[in-house]
Amino acid sequence: MEKTITKSQIKQAAQEAYEATKDIKGGLNAHYIPYLANINPDLFGLSVTLTDGTCFNFGDTEYKFGIESVSKVPTAILAMIQHTPAGVLKQIGADATGLPFNSIFAILLENDHPSTPLVNAGAISACSMVAPQGDSEDKWKAITENITALCGSAPELIDELYESETATNFNNRAISWLLKNYNRIYDDVDMSLDLYTRQCSLGITSSQLAVMGATIANGGLNPVTQKQVFDPDISPKITTMIASVGFYQHTGDWLYTSGIPAKTGVGGGVMGVMPGLFGIASFAPPLDDAGNSVKAQAAIKYFMQKLGLGIFTGDKITIVD
Ligand code: GLN
């Protein structure tokens, strides 16, 4: 069906979604990373960026929270830019695990592949693929410059979070060395894990994440800066990965009920991509049992349902003024 939606309908749906879900309780802050355990659980923001660059923001949309696993998306994109989507498929994979983000079992089940760059194993592997090889500072520069280009503004390292994660990332150390054993780490192991830990500790806002989502939805052209960040053929590849594993073991339920591919992080962020139309992001610290923000899920679902949207509806949507 052909459908036309106005920008004011979108703005109103976002405002309503924010108001209707802001008092939702439930979930717990990530407890295994001390810094995250202590963040104010009532923070909440909802941001939408359309592919023409229009932005709508409600609530705490300028608060810098830990990007955590949402950072797996930009670094997967960077690995695709540098090594092609086929190269990432060969060296990491593109399979959903159906298991928790930090699963060691998933590595064993997938015949020693890290599965996908959107779980911890594949993300550490993706950090190891980032060029230039062997140079931690230049690799870090490539990672942060790519995030800056996708968001149109720079993220900021939260030192306390980085220290907190580095001091407690024992499971990720085990994953890294297991992958090394299977020849799936393509640079120094400790350096690759450190880059992953550092990228997870970047502070980002929901308004920045909505722009990143819109850049992906817009074939790699950042609609705010008008800069082409990556080749259009990467968009369907990264969106496929987001759709298949973005909520880990709850990904099927999420896509079934919300209709939008989205990626979560244990900092409470969720970034959704509606191809051709918009990016959406929400942030609220309390998480469900899979590490996905409870309130951010509710807000994005409300928004999608209010507008009757979903990637599999078959509708041809046009957004007008
Ligand atoms: N840094 C976190 C970890 O490695 C990220 C996990 C997440 O956001 N799901 O455990």
Coordinates of C-alpha atoms and ligand atoms in Angstrom, one line a residue:
M1 CA 0.0 0.0 0.0
E2 CA 1.2 3.6 -0.7
K3 CA 1.1 5.7 2.5
T4 CA 2.0 9.3 3.1
I5 CA 3.0 10.5 6.6
T6 CA 3.6 14.1 7.5
K7 CA 6.6 15.3 9.6
S8 CA 4.2 16.7 12.2
Q9 CA 2.6 13.2 12.6
I10 CA 6.1 11.8 13.2
K11 CA 6.9 14.5 15.7
Q12 CA 3.6 14.0 17.5
A13 CA 4.0 10.2 17.5
A14 CA 7.5 10.6 19.1
Q15 CA 6.2 13.1 21.7
E16 CA 3.4 10.8 22.6
A17 CA 5.7 7.7 22.7
Y18 CA 7.9 9.7 25.1
E19 CA 5.0 10.8 27.4
A20 CA 3.3 7.4 27.4
T21 CA 6.4 5.4 28.4
K22 CA 8.3 7.8 30.6
D23 CA 6.9 6.4 33.9
I24 CA 7.4 2.8 33.0
K25 CA 9.3 1.0 35.7
G26 CA 11.0 -2.4 35.5
G27 CA 14.5 -3.6 34.6
L28 CA 17.8 -3.0 36.3
N29 CA 20.9 -1.0 35.4
A30 CA 23.7 -3.2 34.1
H31 CA 25.2 -4.4 37.4
Y32 CA 28.4 -6.1 36.2
I33 CA 30.0 -2.8 35.2
P34 CA 30.3 -0.7 38.3
Y35 CA 30.0 2.7 36.6
L36 CA 26.8 1.7 34.8
A37 CA 25.2 0.3 38.0
N38 CA 25.3 3.8 39.5
I39 CA 23.7 5.9 36.7
N40 CA 20.5 7.6 37.5
P41 CA 17.8 5.0 36.3
D42 CA 15.2 7.7 35.6
L43 CA 17.2 9.3 32.7
F44 CA 15.2 8.9 29.5
G45 CA 15.4 10.3 26.0
L46 CA 13.9 9.7 22.6
S47 CA 15.3 11.0 19.3
V48 CA 14.3 10.6 15.7
T49 CA 16.3 11.8 12.6
L50 CA 14.6 11.7 9.2
T51 CA 16.7 11.0 6.1
D52 CA 16.2 14.6 5.1
G53 CA 18.1 15.7 8.2
T54 CA 15.0 16.8 10.3
C55 CA 15.6 15.9 14.0
F56 CA 13.1 15.5 16.8
N57 CA 14.3 15.1 20.4
F58 CA 12.3 14.6 23.7
G59 CA 13.7 14.2 27.2
D60 CA 17.4 13.6 28.1
T61 CA 18.6 13.5 24.6
E62 CA 21.9 15.4 25.2
Y63 CA 23.0 13.2 28.2
K64 CA 26.2 11.3 27.3
F65 CA 25.7 7.7 28.3
G66 CA 28.0 4.7 27.6
I67 CA 27.5 3.6 24.0
E68 CA 28.5 0.0 24.9
S69 CA 27.3 -2.6 22.3
V70 CA 25.8 0.0 20.0
S71 CA 29.5 0.7 19.2
K72 CA 29.6 -2.7 17.5
V73 CA 27.6 -1.2 14.6
P74 CA 30.0 1.6 13.5
T75 CA 33.0 -0.6 13.9
A76 CA 31.4 -3.4 11.8
I77 CA 30.7 -0.6 9.2
L78 CA 34.4 0.4 9.4
A79 CA 35.5 -3.2 8.9
M80 CA 33.2 -3.4 5.8
I81 CA 34.6 -0.1 4.5
Q82 CA 38.2 -1.3 4.9
H83 CA 37.7 -5.0 4.0
T84 CA 34.4 -5.1 2.0
P85 CA 31.2 -6.8 3.3
A86 CA 32.4 -10.1 1.8
G87 CA 35.6 -9.8 3.7
V88 CA 33.7 -9.3 7.0
L89 CA 31.5 -12.3 6.2
K90 CA 34.5 -14.5 5.6
Q91 CA 36.6 -13.4 8.6
I92 CA 33.8 -13.0 11.2
G93 CA 30.4 -14.1 9.9
A94 CA 26.9 -12.7 9.8
D95 CA 25.0 -15.3 11.8
A96 CA 22.6 -14.7 14.6
T97 CA 23.7 -16.5 17.7
G98 CA 20.4 -16.6 19.6
L99 CA 22.5 -16.4 22.7
P100 CA 23.7 -13.8 25.2
F101 CA 26.1 -11.1 23.9
N102 CA 29.0 -12.5 25.8
S103 CA 28.5 -16.2 25.0
I104 CA 31.5 -18.4 24.8
F105 CA 29.2 -21.3 23.8
A106 CA 28.2 -19.4 20.7
I107 CA 31.8 -19.4 19.4
L108 CA 32.0 -23.2 19.9
L109 CA 28.6 -23.8 18.2
E110 CA 29.5 -21.7 15.2
N111 CA 32.5 -23.9 14.3
D112 CA 34.9 -21.5 15.8
H113 CA 33.6 -18.4 13.9
P114 CA 32.8 -15.3 16.0
S115 CA 29.3 -15.4 14.3
T116 CA 28.7 -11.7 13.7
P117 CA 30.4 -8.4 14.5
L118 CA 27.4 -7.5 16.7
V119 CA 28.2 -9.8 19.6
N120 CA 31.2 -9.4 21.8
A121 CA 33.3 -12.1 20.1
G122 CA 32.8 -10.7 16.6
A123 CA 33.2 -7.1 17.8
I124 CA 36.6 -7.9 19.3
S125 CA 37.5 -9.6 16.1
A126 CA 36.3 -6.5 14.1
C127 CA 38.5 -4.3 16.2
S128 CA 41.4 -6.6 15.3
M129 CA 40.6 -6.1 11.6
V130 CA 40.6 -2.3 11.7
A131 CA 43.5 -0.8 9.7
P132 CA 46.3 0.2 10.2
Q133 CA 47.4 -3.1 11.7
G134 CA 49.6 -3.0 14.8
D135 CA 49.1 0.6 15.7
S136 CA 46.7 1.1 18.6
E137 CA 46.5 4.9 18.4
D138 CA 45.8 5.0 14.7
K139 CA 43.3 2.2 14.9
W140 CA 41.5 4.2 17.7
K141 CA 41.6 7.3 15.5
A142 CA 40.0 5.3 12.7
I143 CA 37.3 4.0 15.0
T144 CA 36.4 7.4 16.6
E145 CA 36.6 9.3 13.3
N146 CA 34.2 6.8 11.8
I147 CA 31.7 7.2 14.7
T148 CA 32.1 11.0 14.4
A149 CA 31.3 10.9 10.6
L150 CA 28.3 8.7 11.2
C151 CA 26.9 10.9 14.0
G152 CA 28.0 14.2 12.6
S153 CA 29.6 15.1 15.9
A154 CA 32.2 13.4 18.1
P155 CA 31.7 10.9 20.9
E156 CA 33.6 11.5 24.1
L157 CA 35.5 8.8 26.1
I158 CA 34.1 8.4 29.7
D159 CA 37.3 7.7 31.5
E160 CA 35.6 6.3 34.6
L161 CA 33.6 3.8 32.5
Y162 CA 36.7 2.7 30.6
E163 CA 38.5 2.1 33.9
S164 CA 35.5 0.3 35.3
E165 CA 35.2 -2.0 32.3
T166 CA 38.9 -2.7 32.0
A167 CA 39.0 -3.8 35.6
T168 CA 36.1 -6.2 35.2
N169 CA 36.2 -7.6 31.7
F170 CA 37.3 -11.1 32.5
N171 CA 34.8 -12.9 30.3
N172 CA 35.8 -10.8 27.3
R173 CA 39.5 -11.7 28.0
A174 CA 38.5 -15.3 27.9
I175 CA 36.6 -14.7 24.6
S176 CA 39.6 -12.9 23.1
W177 CA 42.1 -15.7 23.8
L178 CA 39.7 -18.4 22.7
L179 CA 39.3 -16.5 19.4
K180 CA 43.1 -16.2 19.1
N181 CA 43.2 -20.0 19.5
Y182 CA 40.9 -20.3 16.5
N183 CA 42.9 -17.7 14.4
R184 CA 40.0 -15.2 14.5
I185 CA 42.0 -12.3 16.0
Y186 CA 43.8 -10.5 13.2
D187 CA 46.1 -8.2 15.3
D188 CA 47.5 -8.2 18.8
V189 CA 45.0 -9.8 21.2
D190 CA 45.4 -7.4 24.1
M191 CA 45.3 -4.4 21.8
S192 CA 42.1 -5.6 20.1
L193 CA 40.3 -6.2 23.4
D194 CA 41.5 -2.8 24.7
L195 CA 40.1 -1.1 21.6
Y196 CA 36.8 -2.9 22.0
T197 CA 36.6 -1.9 25.7
R198 CA 37.5 1.7 24.9
Q199 CA 34.9 1.9 22.1
C200 CA 32.2 0.6 24.5
S201 CA 33.2 3.3 27.0
L202 CA 32.5 6.2 24.6
G203 CA 29.9 8.6 25.8
I204 CA 27.2 9.3 23.2
T205 CA 23.8 11.0 23.2
S206 CA 20.5 9.6 21.9
S207 CA 20.4 12.5 19.4
Q208 CA 23.8 11.4 18.0
L209 CA 22.6 7.8 17.8
A210 CA 19.5 8.8 15.9
V211 CA 21.7 10.6 13.3
M212 CA 23.9 7.4 13.0
G213 CA 20.7 5.4 12.4
A214 CA 19.5 7.9 9.8
T215 CA 22.9 7.7 8.1
I216 CA 22.6 3.9 7.8
A217 CA 18.9 4.3 6.7
N218 CA 20.1 6.8 4.1
G219 CA 22.6 4.6 2.2
G220 CA 25.6 6.0 4.1
L221 CA 24.9 9.7 3.4
N222 CA 24.8 11.5 6.7
P223 CA 21.6 13.6 6.3
V224 CA 22.8 16.3 8.7
T225 CA 26.3 16.9 7.4
Q226 CA 25.6 15.7 3.9
K227 CA 28.8 13.7 4.0
Q228 CA 28.9 10.3 2.3
V229 CA 30.4 8.1 5.1
F230 CA 30.2 4.7 3.4
D231 CA 29.2 3.1 0.1
P232 CA 25.4 2.6 -0.2
D233 CA 25.8 -1.2 -0.6
I234 CA 27.0 -1.4 3.0
S235 CA 23.6 -0.2 4.3
P236 CA 21.6 -3.4 3.6
K237 CA 24.5 -5.5 4.9
I238 CA 24.7 -3.8 8.3
T239 CA 21.0 -3.5 8.6
T240 CA 20.7 -7.2 8.1
M241 CA 23.1 -7.8 10.9
I242 CA 21.2 -5.4 13.2
A243 CA 17.9 -7.1 12.3
S244 CA 19.2 -10.6 12.9
V245 CA 21.1 -10.1 16.2
G246 CA 20.5 -6.6 17.6
F247 CA 18.6 -7.8 20.7
Y248 CA 20.7 -11.0 21.2
Q249 CA 18.4 -13.9 22.4
H250 CA 15.4 -11.6 22.2
T251 CA 16.0 -10.4 18.6
G252 CA 13.1 -12.4 17.1
D253 CA 10.6 -11.2 19.7
W254 CA 11.8 -7.6 19.2
L255 CA 11.5 -7.6 15.4
Y256 CA 8.2 -9.4 15.5
T257 CA 6.7 -6.9 17.9
S258 CA 8.4 -3.6 16.9
G259 CA 8.9 -4.0 13.1
I260 CA 12.3 -2.2 13.2
P261 CA 15.9 -3.5 13.1
A262 CA 17.6 -2.0 16.2
K263 CA 20.8 -2.5 18.2
T264 CA 21.0 -2.2 22.0
G265 CA 23.8 -1.5 24.5
V266 CA 24.0 -2.2 28.2
G267 CA 24.4 1.6 28.8
G268 CA 20.7 1.7 28.1
G269 CA 20.8 2.9 24.5
V270 CA 18.9 1.5 21.5
M271 CA 19.4 2.6 17.9
G272 CA 16.9 1.7 15.2
V273 CA 17.1 1.9 11.4
M274 CA 14.1 2.2 9.2
P275 CA 15.6 1.9 5.7
G276 CA 15.0 5.0 3.5
L277 CA 13.0 6.8 6.2
F278 CA 14.7 7.5 9.5
G279 CA 16.9 6.6 12.4
I280 CA 15.5 6.4 15.9
A281 CA 17.3 6.2 19.3
S282 CA 16.2 6.0 22.8
F283 CA 18.1 5.8 26.1
A284 CA 17.0 4.7 29.6
P285 CA 19.4 2.7 31.8
P286 CA 17.3 -0.1 33.3
L287 CA 17.6 -3.3 31.3
D288 CA 15.8 -6.6 30.7
D289 CA 17.4 -10.0 31.3
A290 CA 19.2 -9.9 27.9
G291 CA 20.7 -6.4 28.5
N292 CA 18.2 -4.4 26.5
S293 CA 16.7 -1.2 27.8
V294 CA 13.1 -1.7 29.0
K295 CA 11.9 1.8 28.5
A296 CA 13.7 2.4 25.3
Q297 CA 12.0 -0.7 23.8
A298 CA 8.6 0.5 25.0
A299 CA 9.1 4.0 23.5
I300 CA 10.3 2.8 20.1
K301 CA 7.5 0.2 19.9
Y302 CA 4.9 2.8 20.8
F303 CA 6.2 5.1 18.0
M304 CA 6.2 2.3 15.4
Q305 CA 2.7 1.1 16.3
K306 CA 1.3 4.7 16.4
L307 CA 2.5 5.3 12.9
G308 CA 1.6 1.7 11.7
L309 CA 5.2 1.2 10.4
G310 CA 7.3 -2.0 10.0
I311 CA 10.0 -3.1 7.6
F312 CA 8.0 -6.1 6.4
T313 CA 4.6 -4.4 5.8
G314 CA 5.3 -4.0 2.1
D315 CA 4.0 -0.4 2.4
K316 CA 5.6 2.3 0.3
I317 CA 6.0 5.2 2.7
T318 CA 6.5 8.8 1.7
I319 CA 7.3 11.4 4.3
V320 CA 6.0 14.9 3.4
D321 CA 6.2 18.3 5.2
Ligands
GLN1 N1 31.1 -3.6 27.1 C1 30.0 -4.5 27.3 C2 30.5 -5.9 27.4 O1 31.4 -6.3 26.7 C3 29.0 -4.4 26.2 C4 27.8 -5.4 26.3 C5 26.5 -4.8 25.7 O2 26.3 -3.6 25.6 N2 25.6 -5.7 25.4 O3 30.0 -6.7 28.2

